[in-house]
Short mmCIF file of C-alpha atoms and ligand atoms in Angstrom, two decimals:
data_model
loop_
_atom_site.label_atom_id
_atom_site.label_comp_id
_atom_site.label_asym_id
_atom_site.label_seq_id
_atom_site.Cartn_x
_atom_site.Cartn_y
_atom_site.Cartn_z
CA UNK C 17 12.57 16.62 1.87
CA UNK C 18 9.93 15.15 -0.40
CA UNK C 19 9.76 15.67 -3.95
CA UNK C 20 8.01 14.45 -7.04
CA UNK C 21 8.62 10.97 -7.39
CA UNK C 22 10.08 9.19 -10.63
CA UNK C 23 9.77 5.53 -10.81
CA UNK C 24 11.41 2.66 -13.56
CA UNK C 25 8.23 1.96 -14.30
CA UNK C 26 9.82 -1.26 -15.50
CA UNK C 27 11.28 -2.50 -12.86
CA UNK C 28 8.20 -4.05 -11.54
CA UNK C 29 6.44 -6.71 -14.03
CA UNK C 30 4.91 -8.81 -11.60
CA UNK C 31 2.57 -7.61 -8.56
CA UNK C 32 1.66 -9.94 -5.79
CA UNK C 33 -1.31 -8.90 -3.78
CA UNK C 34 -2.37 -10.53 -0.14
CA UNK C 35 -5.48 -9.80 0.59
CA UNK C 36 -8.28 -9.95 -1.65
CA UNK C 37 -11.29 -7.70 0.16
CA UNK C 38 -12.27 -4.51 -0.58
CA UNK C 39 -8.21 -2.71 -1.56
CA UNK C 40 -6.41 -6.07 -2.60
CA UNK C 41 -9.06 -6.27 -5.14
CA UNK C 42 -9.27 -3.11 -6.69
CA UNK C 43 -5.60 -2.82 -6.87
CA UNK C 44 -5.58 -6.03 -8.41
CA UNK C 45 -8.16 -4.92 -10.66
CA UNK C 46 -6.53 -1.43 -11.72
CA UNK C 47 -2.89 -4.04 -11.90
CA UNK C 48 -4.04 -6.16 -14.62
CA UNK C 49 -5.79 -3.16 -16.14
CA UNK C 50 -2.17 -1.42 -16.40
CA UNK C 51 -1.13 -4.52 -17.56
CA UNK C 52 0.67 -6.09 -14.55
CA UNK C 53 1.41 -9.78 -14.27
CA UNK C 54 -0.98 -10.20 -11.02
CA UNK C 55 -1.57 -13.01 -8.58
CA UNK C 56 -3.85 -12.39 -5.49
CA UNK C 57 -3.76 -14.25 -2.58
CA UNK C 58 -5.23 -14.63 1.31
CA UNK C 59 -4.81 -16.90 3.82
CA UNK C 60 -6.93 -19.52 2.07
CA UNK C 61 -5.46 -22.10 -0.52
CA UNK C 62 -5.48 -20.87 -4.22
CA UNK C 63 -8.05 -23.51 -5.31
CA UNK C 64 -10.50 -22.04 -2.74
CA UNK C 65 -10.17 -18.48 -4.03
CA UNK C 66 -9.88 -19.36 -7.80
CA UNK C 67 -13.74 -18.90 -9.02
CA UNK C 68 -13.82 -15.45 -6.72
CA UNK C 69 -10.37 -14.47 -8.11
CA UNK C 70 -12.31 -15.28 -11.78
CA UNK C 71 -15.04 -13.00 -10.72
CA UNK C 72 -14.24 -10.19 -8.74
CA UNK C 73 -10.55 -9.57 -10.46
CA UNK C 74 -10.50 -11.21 -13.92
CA UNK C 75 -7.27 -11.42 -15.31
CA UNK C 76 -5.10 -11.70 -12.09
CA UNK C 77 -4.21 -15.58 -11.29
CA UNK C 78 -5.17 -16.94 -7.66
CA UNK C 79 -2.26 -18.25 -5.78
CA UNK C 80 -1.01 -19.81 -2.09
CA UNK C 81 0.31 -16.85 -0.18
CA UNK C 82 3.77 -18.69 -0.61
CA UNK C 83 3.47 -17.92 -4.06
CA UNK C 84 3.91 -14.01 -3.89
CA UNK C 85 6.88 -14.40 -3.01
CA UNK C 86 8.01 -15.38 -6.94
CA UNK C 87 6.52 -11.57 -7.89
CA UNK C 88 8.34 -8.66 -8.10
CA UNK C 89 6.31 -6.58 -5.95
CA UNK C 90 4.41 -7.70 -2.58
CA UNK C 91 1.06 -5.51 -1.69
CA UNK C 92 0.07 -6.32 1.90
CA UNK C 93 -3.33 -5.75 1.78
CA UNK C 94 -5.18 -7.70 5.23
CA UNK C 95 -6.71 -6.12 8.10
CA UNK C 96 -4.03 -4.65 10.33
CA UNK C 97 -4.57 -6.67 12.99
CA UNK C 98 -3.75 -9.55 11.57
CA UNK C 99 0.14 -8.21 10.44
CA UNK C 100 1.61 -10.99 12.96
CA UNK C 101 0.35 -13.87 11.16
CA UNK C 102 2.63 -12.71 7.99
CA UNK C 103 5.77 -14.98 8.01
CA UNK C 104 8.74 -12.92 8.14
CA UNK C 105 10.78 -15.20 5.99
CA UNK C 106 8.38 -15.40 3.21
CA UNK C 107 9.03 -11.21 2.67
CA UNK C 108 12.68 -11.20 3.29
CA UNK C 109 15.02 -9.12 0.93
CA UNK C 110 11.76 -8.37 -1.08
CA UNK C 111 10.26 -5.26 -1.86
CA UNK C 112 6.77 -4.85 -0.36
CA UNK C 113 4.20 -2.09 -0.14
CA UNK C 114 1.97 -1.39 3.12
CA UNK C 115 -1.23 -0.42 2.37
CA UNK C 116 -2.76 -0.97 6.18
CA UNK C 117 -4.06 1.74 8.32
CA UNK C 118 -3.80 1.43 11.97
CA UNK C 119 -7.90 3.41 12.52
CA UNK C 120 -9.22 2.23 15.78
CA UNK C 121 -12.54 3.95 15.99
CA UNK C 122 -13.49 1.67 13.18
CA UNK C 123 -11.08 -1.52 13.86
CA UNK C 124 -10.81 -1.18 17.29
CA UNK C 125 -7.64 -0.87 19.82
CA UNK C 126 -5.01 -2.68 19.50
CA UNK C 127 -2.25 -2.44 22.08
CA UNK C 128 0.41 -2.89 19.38
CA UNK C 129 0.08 0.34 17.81
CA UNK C 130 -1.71 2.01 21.06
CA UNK C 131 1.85 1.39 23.28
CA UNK C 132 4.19 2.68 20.64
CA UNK C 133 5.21 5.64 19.13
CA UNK C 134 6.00 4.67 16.04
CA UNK C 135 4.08 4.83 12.51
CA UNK C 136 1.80 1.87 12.08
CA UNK C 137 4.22 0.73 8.79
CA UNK C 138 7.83 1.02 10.68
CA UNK C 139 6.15 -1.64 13.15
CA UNK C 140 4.87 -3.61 10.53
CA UNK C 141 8.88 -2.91 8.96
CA UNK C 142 9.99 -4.54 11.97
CA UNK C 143 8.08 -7.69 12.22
CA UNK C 144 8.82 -8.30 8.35
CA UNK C 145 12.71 -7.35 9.47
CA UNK C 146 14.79 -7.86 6.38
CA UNK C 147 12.16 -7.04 3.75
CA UNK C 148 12.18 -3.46 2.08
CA UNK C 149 9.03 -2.39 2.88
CA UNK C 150 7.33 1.11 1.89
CA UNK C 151 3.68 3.16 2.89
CA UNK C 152 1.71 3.68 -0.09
CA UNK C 153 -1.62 3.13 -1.09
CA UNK C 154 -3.21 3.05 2.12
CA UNK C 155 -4.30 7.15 1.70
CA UNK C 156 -6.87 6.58 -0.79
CA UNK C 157 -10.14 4.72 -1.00
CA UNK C 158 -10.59 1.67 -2.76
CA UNK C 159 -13.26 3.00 -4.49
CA UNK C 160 -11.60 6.13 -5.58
CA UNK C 161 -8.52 3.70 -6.88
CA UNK C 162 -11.21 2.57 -9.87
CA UNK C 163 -12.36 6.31 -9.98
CA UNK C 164 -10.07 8.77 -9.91
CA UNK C 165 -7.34 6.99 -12.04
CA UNK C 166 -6.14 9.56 -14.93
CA UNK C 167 -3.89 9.23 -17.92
CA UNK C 168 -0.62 10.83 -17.08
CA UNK C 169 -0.54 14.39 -17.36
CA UNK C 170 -3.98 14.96 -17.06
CA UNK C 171 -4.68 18.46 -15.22
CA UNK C 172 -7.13 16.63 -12.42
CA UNK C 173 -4.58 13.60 -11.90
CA UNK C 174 -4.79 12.87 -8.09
CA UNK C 175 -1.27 12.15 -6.58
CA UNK C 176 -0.32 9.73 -3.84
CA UNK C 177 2.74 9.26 -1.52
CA UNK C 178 5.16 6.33 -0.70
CA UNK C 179 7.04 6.99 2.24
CA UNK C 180 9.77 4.13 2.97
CA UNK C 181 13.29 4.17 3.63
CA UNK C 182 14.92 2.13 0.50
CA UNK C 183 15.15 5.30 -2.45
CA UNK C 184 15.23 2.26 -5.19
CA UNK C 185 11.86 0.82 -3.98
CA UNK C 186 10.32 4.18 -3.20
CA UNK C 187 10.99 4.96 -7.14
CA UNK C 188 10.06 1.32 -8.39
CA UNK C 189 6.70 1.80 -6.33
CA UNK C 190 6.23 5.25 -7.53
CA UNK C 191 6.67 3.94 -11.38
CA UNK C 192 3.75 1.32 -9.93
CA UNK C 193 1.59 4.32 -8.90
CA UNK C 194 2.11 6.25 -12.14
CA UNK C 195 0.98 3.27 -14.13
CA UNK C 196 -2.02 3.07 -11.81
CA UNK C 197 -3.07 6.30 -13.07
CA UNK C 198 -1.46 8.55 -10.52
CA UNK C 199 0.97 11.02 -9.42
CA UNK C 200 3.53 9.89 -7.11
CA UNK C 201 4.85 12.27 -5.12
CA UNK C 202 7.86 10.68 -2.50
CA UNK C 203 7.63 11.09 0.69
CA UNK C 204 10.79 10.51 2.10
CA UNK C 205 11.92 7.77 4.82
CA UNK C 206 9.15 5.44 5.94
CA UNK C 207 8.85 7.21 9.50
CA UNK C 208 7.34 10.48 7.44
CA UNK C 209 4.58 8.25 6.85
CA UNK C 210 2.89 9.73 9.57
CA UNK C 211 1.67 12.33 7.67
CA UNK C 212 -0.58 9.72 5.11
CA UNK C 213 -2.09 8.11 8.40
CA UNK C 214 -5.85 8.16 9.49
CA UNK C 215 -6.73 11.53 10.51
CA UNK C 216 -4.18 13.59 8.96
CA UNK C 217 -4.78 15.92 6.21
CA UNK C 218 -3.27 13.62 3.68
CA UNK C 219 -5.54 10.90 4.40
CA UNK C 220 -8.83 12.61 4.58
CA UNK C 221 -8.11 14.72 1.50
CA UNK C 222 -7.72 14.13 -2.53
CA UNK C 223 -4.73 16.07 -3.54
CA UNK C 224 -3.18 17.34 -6.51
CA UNK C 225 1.12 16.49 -6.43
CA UNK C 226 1.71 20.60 -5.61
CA UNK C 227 -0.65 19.97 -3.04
CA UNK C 228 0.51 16.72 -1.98
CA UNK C 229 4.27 17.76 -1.86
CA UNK C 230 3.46 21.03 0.11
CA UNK C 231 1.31 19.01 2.50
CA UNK C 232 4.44 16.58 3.58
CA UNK C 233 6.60 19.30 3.93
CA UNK C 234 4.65 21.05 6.43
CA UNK C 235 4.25 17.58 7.89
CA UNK C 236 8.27 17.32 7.86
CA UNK C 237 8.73 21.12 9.10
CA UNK C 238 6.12 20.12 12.38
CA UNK C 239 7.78 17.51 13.10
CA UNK C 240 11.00 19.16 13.30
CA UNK C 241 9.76 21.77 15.91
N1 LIG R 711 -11.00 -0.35 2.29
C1 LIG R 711 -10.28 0.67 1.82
O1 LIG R 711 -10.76 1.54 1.07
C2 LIG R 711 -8.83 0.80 2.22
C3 LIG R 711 -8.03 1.75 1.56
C4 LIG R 711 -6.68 1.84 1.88
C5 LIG R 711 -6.13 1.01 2.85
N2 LIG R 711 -6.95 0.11 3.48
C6 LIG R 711 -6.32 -0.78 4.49
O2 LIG R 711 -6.10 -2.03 3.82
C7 LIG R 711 -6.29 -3.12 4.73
C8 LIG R 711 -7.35 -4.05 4.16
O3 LIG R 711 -8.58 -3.34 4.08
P1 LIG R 711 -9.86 -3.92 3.30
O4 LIG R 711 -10.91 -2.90 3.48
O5 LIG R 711 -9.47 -4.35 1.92
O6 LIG R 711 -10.17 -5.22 4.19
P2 LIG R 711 -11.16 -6.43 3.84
O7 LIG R 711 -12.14 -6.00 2.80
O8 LIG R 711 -11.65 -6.92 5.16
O9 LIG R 711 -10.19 -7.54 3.17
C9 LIG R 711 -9.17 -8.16 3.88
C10 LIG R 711 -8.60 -9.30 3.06
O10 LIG R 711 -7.48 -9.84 3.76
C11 LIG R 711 -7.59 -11.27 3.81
N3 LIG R 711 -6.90 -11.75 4.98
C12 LIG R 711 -7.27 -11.63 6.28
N4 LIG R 711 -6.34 -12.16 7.08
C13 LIG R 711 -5.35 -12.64 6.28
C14 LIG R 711 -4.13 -13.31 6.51
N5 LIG R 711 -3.70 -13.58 7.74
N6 LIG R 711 -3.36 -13.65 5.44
C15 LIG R 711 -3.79 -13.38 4.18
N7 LIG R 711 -4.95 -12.75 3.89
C16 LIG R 711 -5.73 -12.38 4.93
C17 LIG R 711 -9.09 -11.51 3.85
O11 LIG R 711 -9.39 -12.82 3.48
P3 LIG R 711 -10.64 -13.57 4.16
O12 LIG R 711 -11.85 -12.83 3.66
O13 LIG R 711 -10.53 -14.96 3.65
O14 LIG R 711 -10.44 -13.41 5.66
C18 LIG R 711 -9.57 -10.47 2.83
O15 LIG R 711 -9.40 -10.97 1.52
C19 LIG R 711 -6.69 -2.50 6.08
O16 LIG R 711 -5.54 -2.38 6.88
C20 LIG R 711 -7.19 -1.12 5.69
O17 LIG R 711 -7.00 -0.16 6.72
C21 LIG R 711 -8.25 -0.03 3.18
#
């Protein structure tokens, strides 16, 4: 069952972001605004990323990918083809957020994700074994992170889902969201994150939390049947 989500928004103080295109950015952008301790990273050493980390998200600090791991919060923010070159032992027993879509008529196939079942996050979940890993973020465009951000309560506040199967980090990534200028609304185990992938509903759509909510429990009642 999913429900409205209510994070300790302080739990998280810190938000490490790999991946520094066109989503690592502006989350790292609407981080700092919230007033996140932020460091951004990609596969490239911090000193060749420091005067683009300087320009394109002021405020956050550019780091060696090794270096996320002293944040609170991981956002895994690189094309999803590349998920295999993430070092398992770098993420485990951390909390870390998924925000990669598995969309081939833009990315192409990829037999990984063609040849299983399962959501594009619970295979992600198993190469990064050990680490607590959750769906969120990855339903929303990274231009509509910078423009649809609201002040809590506001009656046109968009909402967005986290899906993952640890409750704590579901509600410390939900408190993230809020901050961010959204409603979080939780999805449940990190399997019902089919419902936020490309082509569903979820994803295509901007929804209010009612909305939201009512939209993952349909998801939840089809799958059952
Ligand atoms: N674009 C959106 O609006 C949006 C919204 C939600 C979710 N997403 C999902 O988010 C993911 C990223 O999308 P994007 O549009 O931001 O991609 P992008 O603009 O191509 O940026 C990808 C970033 O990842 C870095 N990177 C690539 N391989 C890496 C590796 N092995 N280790 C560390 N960093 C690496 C790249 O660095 P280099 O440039 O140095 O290679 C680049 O900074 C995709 O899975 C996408 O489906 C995108």
């Amino acid at each position: 069952m999913t429900s409205t989500a209510t994070g300790t928004a302080d739990s998280i103080r810190s938000i490490g972001i790999l991946g520094a295109g066109r989503v690592g950015a502006a989350l790292a952008r609407r981080s700092v605004a919230a007033g996140y301790d932020v460091r951004i990273a990609t596969a490239k050493p911090a000193s060749e990323i420091s005067l683009l980390a300087e320009i394109v998200t002021p405020g956050a600090t550019a780091v060696d990918a090794a270096e996320l791991a002293g944040t609170d919060l991981t956002i895994v923010a690189i094309p999803l083809r590349k998920y295999r070159d993430l070092d398992p032992a770098h993420f485990a027993g951390r909390a870390v957020v998924d925000v990669m879509n598995y969309w081939a008529p833009t990315d192409g196939e990829q037999a990984d994700f063609e040849a299983d079942h399962r959501t594009s996050s619970e295979i992600v979940q198993d190469h990064l074994a050990g680490s607590l890993l959750v769906k969120a973020f990855n339903h929303i465009g990274y231009h509509d992170l910078e423009a649809d951000h609201r002040p809590a309560g506001a009656a046109d506040r968009r909402a967005l889902a986290v899906a993952g199967d640890h409750e704590e980090v579901r509600g410390a990534v939900a408190g993230v969201i809020d901050r961010l200028g959204f409603d979080a609304v939780d999805a449940g185990p990190l399997a019902a994150g089919r419902a936020l992938q490309p082509g569903t509903e979820i994803f295509n759509g901007s929804h209010s939390a009612a909305r939201l909510h009512g939209l993952l429990v349909e998801a939840c009642a089809g799958a059952r049947v």
